[in-house]
C-alpha positions as a Markdown table, in Angstrom:
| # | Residue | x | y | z |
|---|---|---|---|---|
| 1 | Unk | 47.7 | 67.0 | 194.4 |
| 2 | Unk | 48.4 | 64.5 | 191.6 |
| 3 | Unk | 44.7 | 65.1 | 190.6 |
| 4 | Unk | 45.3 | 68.7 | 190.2 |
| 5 | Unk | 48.6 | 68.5 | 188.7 |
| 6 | Unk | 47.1 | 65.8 | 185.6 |
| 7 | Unk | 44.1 | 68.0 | 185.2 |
| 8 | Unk | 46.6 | 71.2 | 184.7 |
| 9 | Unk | 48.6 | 69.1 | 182.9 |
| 10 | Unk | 45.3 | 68.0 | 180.4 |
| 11 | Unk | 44.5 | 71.8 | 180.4 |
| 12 | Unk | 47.9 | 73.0 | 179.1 |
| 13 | Unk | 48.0 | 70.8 | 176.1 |
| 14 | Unk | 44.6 | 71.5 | 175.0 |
| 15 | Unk | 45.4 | 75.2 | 175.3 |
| 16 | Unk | 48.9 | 74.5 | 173.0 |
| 17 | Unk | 46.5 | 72.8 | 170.7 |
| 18 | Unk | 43.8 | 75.6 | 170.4 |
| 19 | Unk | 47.3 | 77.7 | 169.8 |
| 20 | Unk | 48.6 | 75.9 | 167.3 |
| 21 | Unk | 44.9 | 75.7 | 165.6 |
| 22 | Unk | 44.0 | 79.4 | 165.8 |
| 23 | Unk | 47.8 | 80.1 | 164.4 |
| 24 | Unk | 47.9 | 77.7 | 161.7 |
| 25 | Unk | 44.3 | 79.0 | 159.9 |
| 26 | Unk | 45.6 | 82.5 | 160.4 |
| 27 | Unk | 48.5 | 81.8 | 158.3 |
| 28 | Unk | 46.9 | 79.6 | 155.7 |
| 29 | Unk | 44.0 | 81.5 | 154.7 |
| 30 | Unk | 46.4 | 84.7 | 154.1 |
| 31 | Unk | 47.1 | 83.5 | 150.8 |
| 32 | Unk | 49.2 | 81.0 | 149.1 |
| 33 | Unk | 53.1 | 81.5 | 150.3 |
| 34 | Unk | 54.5 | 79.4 | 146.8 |
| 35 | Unk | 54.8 | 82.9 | 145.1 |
| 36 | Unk | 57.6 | 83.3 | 148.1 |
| 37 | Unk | 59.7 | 80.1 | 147.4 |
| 38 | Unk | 59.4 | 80.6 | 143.7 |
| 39 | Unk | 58.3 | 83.9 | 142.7 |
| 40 | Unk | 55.6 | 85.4 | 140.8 |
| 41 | Unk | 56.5 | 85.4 | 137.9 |
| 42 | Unk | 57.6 | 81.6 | 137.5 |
| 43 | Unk | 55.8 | 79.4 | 135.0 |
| 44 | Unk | 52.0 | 77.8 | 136.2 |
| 45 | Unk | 53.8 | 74.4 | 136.1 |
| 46 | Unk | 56.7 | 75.3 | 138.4 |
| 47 | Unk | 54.3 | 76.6 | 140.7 |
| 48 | Unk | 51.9 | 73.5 | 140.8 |
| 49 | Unk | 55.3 | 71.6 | 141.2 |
| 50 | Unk | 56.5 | 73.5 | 144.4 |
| 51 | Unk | 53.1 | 73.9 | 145.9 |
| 52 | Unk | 53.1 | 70.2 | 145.3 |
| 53 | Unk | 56.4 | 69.9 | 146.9 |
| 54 | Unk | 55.5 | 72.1 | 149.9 |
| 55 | Unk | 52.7 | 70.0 | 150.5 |
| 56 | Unk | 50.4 | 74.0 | 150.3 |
| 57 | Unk | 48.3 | 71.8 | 147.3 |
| 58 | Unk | 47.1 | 69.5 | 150.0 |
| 59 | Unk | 43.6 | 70.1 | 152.4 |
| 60 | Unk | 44.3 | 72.1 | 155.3 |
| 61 | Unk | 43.0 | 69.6 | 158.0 |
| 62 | Unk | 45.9 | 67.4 | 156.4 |
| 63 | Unk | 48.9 | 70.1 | 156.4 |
| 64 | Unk | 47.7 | 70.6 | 160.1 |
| 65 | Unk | 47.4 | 66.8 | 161.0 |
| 66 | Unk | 50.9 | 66.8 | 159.7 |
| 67 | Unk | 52.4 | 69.7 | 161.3 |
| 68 | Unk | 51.1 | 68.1 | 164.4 |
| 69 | Unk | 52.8 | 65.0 | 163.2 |
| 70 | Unk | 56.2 | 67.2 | 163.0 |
| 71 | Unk | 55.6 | 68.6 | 166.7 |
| 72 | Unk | 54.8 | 64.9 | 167.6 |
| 73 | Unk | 58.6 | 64.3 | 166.5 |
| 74 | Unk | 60.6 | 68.0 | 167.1 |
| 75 | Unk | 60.5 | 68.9 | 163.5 |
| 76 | Unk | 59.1 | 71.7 | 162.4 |
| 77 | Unk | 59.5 | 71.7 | 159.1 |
| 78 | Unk | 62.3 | 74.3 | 157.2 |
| 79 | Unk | 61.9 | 78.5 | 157.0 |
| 80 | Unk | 61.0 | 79.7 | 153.5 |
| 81 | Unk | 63.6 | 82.6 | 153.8 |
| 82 | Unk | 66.4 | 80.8 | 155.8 |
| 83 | Unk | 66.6 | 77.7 | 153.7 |
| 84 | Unk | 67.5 | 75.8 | 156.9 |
| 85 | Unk | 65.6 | 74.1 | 159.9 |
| 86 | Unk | 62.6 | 77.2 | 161.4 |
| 87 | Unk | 63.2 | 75.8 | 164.9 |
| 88 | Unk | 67.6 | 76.2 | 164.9 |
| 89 | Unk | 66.8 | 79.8 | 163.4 |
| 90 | Unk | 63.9 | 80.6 | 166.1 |
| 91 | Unk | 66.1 | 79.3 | 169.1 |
| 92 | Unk | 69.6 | 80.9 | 167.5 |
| 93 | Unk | 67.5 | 84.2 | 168.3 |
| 94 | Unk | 65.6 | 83.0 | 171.5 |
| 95 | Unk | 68.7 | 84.1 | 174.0 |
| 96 | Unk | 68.4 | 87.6 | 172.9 |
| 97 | Unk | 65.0 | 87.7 | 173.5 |
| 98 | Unk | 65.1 | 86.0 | 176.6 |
| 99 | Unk | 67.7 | 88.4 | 177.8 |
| 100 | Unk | 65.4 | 91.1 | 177.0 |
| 101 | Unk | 62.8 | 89.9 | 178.8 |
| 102 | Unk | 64.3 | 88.8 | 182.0 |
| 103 | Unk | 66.0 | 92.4 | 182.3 |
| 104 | Unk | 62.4 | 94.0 | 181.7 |
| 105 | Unk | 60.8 | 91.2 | 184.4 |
| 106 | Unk | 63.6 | 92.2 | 187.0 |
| 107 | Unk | 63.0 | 96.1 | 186.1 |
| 108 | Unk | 58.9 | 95.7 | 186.4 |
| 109 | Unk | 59.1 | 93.8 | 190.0 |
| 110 | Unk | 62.0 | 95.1 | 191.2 |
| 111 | Unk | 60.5 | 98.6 | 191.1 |
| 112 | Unk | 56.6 | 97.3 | 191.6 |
| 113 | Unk | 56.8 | 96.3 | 195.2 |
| 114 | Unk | 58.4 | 99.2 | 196.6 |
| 115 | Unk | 56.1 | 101.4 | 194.4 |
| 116 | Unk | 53.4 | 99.3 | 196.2 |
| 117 | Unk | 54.0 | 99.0 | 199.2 |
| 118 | Unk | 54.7 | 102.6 | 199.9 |
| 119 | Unk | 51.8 | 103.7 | 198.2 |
| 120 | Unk | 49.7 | 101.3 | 200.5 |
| 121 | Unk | 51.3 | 102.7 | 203.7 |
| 122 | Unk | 51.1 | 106.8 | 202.7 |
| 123 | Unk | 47.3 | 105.6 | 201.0 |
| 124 | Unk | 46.1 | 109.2 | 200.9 |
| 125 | Unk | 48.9 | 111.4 | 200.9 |
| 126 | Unk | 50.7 | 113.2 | 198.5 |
| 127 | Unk | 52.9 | 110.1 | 197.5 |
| 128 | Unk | 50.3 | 107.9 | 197.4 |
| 129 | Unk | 48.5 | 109.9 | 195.0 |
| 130 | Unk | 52.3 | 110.7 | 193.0 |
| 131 | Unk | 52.7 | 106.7 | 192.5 |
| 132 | Unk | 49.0 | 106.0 | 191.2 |
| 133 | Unk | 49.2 | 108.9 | 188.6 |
| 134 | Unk | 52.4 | 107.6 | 187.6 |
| 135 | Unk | 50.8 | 104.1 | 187.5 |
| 136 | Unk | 48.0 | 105.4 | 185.8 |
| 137 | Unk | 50.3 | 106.8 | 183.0 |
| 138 | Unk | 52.4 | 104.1 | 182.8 |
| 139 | Unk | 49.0 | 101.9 | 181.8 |
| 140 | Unk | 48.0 | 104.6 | 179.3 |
| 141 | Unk | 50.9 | 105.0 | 177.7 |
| 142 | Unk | 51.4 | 102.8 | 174.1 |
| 143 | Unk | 54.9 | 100.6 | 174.2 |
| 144 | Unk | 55.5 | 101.3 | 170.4 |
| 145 | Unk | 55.0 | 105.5 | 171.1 |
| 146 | Unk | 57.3 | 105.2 | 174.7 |
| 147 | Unk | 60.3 | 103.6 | 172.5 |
| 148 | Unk | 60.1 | 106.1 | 169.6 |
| 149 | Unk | 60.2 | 109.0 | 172.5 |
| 150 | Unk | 62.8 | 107.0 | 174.2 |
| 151 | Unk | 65.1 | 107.1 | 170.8 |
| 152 | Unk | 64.3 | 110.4 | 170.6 |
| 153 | Unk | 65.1 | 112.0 | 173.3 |
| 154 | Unk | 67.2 | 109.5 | 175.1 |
| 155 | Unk | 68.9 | 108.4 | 172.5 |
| 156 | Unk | 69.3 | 110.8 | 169.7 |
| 157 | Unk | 68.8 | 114.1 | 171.6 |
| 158 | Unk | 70.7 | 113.2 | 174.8 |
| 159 | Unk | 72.9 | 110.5 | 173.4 |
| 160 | Unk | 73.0 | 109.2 | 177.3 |
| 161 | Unk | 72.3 | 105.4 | 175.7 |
| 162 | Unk | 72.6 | 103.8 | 172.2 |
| 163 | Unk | 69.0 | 103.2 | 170.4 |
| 164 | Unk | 70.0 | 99.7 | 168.7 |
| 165 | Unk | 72.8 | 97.1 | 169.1 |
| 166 | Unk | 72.9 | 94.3 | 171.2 |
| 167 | Unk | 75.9 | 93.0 | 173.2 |
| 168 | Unk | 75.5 | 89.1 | 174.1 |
| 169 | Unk | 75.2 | 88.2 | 177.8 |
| 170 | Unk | 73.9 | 84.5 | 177.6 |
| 171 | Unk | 75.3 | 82.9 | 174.6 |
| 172 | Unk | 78.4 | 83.6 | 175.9 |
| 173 | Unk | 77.0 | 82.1 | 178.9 |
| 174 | Unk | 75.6 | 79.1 | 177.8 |
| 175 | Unk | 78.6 | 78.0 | 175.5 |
| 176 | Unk | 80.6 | 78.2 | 178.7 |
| 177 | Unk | 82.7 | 81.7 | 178.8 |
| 178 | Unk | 81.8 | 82.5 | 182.2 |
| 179 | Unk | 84.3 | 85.5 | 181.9 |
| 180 | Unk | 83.0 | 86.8 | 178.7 |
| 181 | Unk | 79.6 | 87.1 | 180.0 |
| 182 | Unk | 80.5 | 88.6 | 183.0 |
| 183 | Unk | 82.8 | 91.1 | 181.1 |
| 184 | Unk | 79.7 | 91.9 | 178.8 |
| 185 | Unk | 76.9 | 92.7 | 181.4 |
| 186 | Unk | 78.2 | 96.9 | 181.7 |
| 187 | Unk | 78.0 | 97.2 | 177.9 |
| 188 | Unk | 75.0 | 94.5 | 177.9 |
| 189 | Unk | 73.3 | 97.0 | 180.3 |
| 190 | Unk | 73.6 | 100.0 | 178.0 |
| 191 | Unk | 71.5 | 98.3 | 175.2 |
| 192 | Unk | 69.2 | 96.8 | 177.3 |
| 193 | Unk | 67.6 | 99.3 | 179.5 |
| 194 | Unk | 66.0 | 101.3 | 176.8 |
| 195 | Unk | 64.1 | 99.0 | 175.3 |
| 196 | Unk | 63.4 | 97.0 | 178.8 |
| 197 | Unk | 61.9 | 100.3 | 179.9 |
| 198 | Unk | 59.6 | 100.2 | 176.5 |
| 199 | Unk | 57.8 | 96.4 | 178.0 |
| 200 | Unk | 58.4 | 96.9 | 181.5 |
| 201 | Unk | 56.3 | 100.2 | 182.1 |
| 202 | Unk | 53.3 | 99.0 | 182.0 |
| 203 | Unk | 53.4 | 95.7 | 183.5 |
| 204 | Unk | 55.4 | 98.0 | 187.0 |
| 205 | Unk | 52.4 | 100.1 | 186.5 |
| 206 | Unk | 50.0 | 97.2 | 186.9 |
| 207 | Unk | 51.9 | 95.2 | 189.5 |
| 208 | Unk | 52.0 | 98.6 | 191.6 |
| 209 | Unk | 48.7 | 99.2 | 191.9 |
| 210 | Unk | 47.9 | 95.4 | 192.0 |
| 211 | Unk | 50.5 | 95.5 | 195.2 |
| 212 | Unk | 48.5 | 98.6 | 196.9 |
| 213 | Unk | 45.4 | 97.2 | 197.3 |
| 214 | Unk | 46.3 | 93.6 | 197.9 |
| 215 | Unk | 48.6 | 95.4 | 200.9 |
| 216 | Unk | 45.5 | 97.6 | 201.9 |
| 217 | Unk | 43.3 | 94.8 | 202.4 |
| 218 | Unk | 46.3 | 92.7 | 204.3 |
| 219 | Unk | 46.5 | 96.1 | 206.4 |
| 220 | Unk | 43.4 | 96.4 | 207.5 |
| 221 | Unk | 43.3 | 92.8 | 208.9 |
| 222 | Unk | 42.8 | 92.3 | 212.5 |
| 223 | Unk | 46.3 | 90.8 | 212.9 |
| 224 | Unk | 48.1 | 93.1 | 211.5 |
| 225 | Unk | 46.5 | 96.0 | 213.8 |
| 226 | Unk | 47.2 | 93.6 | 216.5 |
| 227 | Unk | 50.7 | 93.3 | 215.6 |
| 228 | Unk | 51.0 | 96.9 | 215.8 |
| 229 | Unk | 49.5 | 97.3 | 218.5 |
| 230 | Unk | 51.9 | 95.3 | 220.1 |
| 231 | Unk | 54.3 | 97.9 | 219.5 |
| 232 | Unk | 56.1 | 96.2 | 216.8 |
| 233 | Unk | 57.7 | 98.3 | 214.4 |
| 234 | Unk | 56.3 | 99.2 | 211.1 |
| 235 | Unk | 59.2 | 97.5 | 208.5 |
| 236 | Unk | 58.5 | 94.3 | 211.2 |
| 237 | Unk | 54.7 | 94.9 | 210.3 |
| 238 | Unk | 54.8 | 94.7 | 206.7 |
| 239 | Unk | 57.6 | 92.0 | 206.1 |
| 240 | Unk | 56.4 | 89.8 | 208.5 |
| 241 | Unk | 53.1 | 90.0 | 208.3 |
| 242 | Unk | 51.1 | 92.3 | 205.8 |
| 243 | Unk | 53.8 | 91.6 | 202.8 |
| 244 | Unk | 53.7 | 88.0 | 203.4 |
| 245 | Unk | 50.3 | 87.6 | 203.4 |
| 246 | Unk | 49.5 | 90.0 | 200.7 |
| 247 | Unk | 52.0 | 88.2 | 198.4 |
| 248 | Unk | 49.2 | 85.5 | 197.2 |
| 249 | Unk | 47.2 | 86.8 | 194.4 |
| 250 | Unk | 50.8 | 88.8 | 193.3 |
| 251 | Unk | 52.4 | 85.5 | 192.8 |
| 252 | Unk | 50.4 | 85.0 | 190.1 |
| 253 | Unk | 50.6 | 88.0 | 188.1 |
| 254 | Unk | 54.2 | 87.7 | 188.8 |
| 255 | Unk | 54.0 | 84.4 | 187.1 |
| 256 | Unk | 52.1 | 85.8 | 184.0 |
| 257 | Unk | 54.2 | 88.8 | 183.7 |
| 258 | Unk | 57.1 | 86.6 | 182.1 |
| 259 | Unk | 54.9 | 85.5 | 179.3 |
| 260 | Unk | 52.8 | 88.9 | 179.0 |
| 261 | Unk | 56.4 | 90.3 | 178.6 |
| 262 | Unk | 57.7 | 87.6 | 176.3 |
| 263 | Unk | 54.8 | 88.5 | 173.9 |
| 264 | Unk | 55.1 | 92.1 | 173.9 |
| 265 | Unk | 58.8 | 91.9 | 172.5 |
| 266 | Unk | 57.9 | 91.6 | 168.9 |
| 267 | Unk | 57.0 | 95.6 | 168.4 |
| 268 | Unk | 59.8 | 96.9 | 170.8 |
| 269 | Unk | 62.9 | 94.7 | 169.2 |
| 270 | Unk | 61.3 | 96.1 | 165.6 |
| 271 | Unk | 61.8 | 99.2 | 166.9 |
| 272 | Unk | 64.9 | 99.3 | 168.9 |
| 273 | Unk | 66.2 | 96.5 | 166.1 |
| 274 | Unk | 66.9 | 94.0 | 168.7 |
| 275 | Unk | 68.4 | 90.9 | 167.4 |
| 276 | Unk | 65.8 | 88.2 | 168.5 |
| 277 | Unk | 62.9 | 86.3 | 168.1 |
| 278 | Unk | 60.2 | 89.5 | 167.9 |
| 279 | Unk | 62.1 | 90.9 | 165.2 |
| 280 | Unk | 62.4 | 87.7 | 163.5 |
| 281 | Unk | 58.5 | 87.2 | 163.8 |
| 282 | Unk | 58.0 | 90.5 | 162.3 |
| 283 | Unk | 59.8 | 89.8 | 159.6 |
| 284 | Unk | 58.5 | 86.1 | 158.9 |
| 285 | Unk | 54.8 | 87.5 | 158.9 |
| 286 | Unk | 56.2 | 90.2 | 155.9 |
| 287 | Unk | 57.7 | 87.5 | 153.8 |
| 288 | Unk | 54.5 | 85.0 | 154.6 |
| 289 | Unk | 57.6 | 82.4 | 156.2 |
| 290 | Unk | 54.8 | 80.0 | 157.8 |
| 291 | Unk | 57.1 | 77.5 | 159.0 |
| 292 | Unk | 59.0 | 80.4 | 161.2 |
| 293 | Unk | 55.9 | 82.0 | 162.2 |
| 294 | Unk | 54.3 | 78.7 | 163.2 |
| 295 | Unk | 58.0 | 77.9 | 165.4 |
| 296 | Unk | 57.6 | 80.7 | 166.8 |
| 297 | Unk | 54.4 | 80.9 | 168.2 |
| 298 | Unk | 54.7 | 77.6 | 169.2 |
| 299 | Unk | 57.6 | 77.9 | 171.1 |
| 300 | Unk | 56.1 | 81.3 | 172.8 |
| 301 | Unk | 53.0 | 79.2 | 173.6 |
| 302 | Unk | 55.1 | 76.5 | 175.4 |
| 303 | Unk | 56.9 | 78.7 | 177.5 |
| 304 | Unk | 53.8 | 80.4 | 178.5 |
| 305 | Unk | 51.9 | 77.7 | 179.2 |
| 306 | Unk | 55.0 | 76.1 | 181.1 |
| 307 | Unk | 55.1 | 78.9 | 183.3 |
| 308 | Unk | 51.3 | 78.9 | 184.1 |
| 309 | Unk | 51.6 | 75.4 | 185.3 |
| 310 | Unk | 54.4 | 76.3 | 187.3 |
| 311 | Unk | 52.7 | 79.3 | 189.0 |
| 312 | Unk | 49.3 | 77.5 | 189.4 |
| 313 | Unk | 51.4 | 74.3 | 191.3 |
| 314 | Unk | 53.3 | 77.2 | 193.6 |
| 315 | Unk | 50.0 | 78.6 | 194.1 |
| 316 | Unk | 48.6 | 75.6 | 194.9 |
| 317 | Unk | 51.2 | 74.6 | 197.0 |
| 318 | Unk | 50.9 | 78.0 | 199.2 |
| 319 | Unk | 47.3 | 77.2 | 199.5 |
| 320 | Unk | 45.4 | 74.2 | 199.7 |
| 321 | Unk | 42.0 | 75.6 | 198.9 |
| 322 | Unk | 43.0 | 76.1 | 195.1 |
| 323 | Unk | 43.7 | 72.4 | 194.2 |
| 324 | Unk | 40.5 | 71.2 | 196.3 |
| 325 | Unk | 38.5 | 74.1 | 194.3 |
């Protein structure tokens, strides 16, 4: 296990290299950001003298060497825009975003394995074939089009929820007001569950159908027709046995859905003007902020990756053959 665990380990920071890599060229070969610090129309001298000052006049193998340096020690270096350290101003924002995210992860599984499960129990009926069109268009249907129809309708037509606005849960949270948290979550809920909806669809869409055939193969196991033939009853069936057993390759995707839903947050909170880091993104890549942009993907990258490592060790845990493998 220790084996697997330092090769995993070896993996994931090869991965946040290739990340930081891929980001970092994509960013400096856009063009020279100086004009943003100083402006266009500022003398050729003042320019030269804050690209020198920037460090942008340097090679680009040694602006990366040293913004691996900076990760090396936790700085990464000052926004363009904010005047002020990129990684206090990406993780000011990160608790929106993460609230986000874990309402639309809760909405997507929550929903998914029910969805599933049933489908895989009526497979050929009426119901079965109800959830796997629903699936189907849930997979088909663009995020950034399903919030503008969501505002729309939902919001502006039928004024059932408010289309932007954000009312803290977690910072409230984290600095220790328990009670204003708690007193939050109703209005929280309000503002959250359009745009949740907007990421969530298609990854409930996806885990459905994932959940339907890993629970059709499961069913047509010899056990589980034993088990019924038994006489047990059919909830004992699939909790006991079929769900259980089925749960394997769904772990996983469960464990990728955080980060596949992370990443998808920086069109919705554009559109539904969600205070938090997809929003800020958007806006760093418009105003060529490098330092945010490179915060941000960093930090994205490190969660995802943490969670990867954390899903393959569970997985690895539940069965043997993937660490021997």
């Amino acid at each position: 296990m220790l084996a697997y665990i330092t090769k995993r380990l070896s993996q994931s920071l090869i991965v946040i290299l290739g990340v930081t890599l891929i980001t970092f060229l994509a960013l400096h070969l856009g063009g020279d950001p100086t004009y943003l610090f100083i402006g266009e129309m500022a003398s050729e001298e003042a320019i030269a003298a804050t690209r020198a000052k920037l460090g942008f006049d340097r090679p680009l193998y040694e602006q990366y060497l040293s913004f691996l340096g900076g990760l090396a020690r936790g700085d990464f270096g000052n926004s363009l825009t904010y005047r002020e350290p990129a990684l206090g101003v990406v993780l000011g924002q990160f608790p929106a975003t993460l609230e986000l995210t874990v309402f639309a992860m809760l909405f997507a599984t929550v929903l998914a394995i029910p969805f599933g499960v049933f489908a895989a129990l009526k497979r050929g009926t009426t119901v079965d074939g109800g959830i796997m069109i629903f699936a189907m268009i849930g997979q088909s249907m663009p995020s950034f089009w399903l919030g503008i129809m969501l505002i729309l309708f939902v919001g502006l037509g039928l004024r059932w929820l408010p289309i932007s606005g954000h009312v803290a849960v977690i910072q409230p949270f984290l600095a220790g007001d328990l009670a204003t948290a708690l007193k939050n979550v109703p209005s929280a809920v309000k503002y959250l569950l359009m745009p949740s909806v907007t990421i969530a669809l298609f990854s409930l869409s996806r885990n459905a159908r994932l959940i339907r055939s890993s629970m059709l193969e499961v069913l047509s196991q010899d056990y589980v027709r034993t088990a019924r033939a038994k006489g047990l009853a059919v909830p004992a069936v699939v909790v006991r046995h079929a769900l259980r057993n089925a749960w394997l390759p769904v772990v996983t995707m469960f464990g990728l859905e955080f980060g596949f839903l992370l990443s998808g947050v920086v069109v919705v909170e554009t559109i539904f003007s969600w205070p938090g880091v997809g929003r800020l993104v958007f806006n760093a890549i418009n105003q060529r902020d490098i330092p945010l942009v490179q915060t941000a993907v960093v930090i994205f990258a490190l969660v995802f990756v943490l969670l990867n490592l954390i899903v393959d060790l569970f997985y690895a845990r539940l069965d043997p053959r993937v660490r021997l493998g």
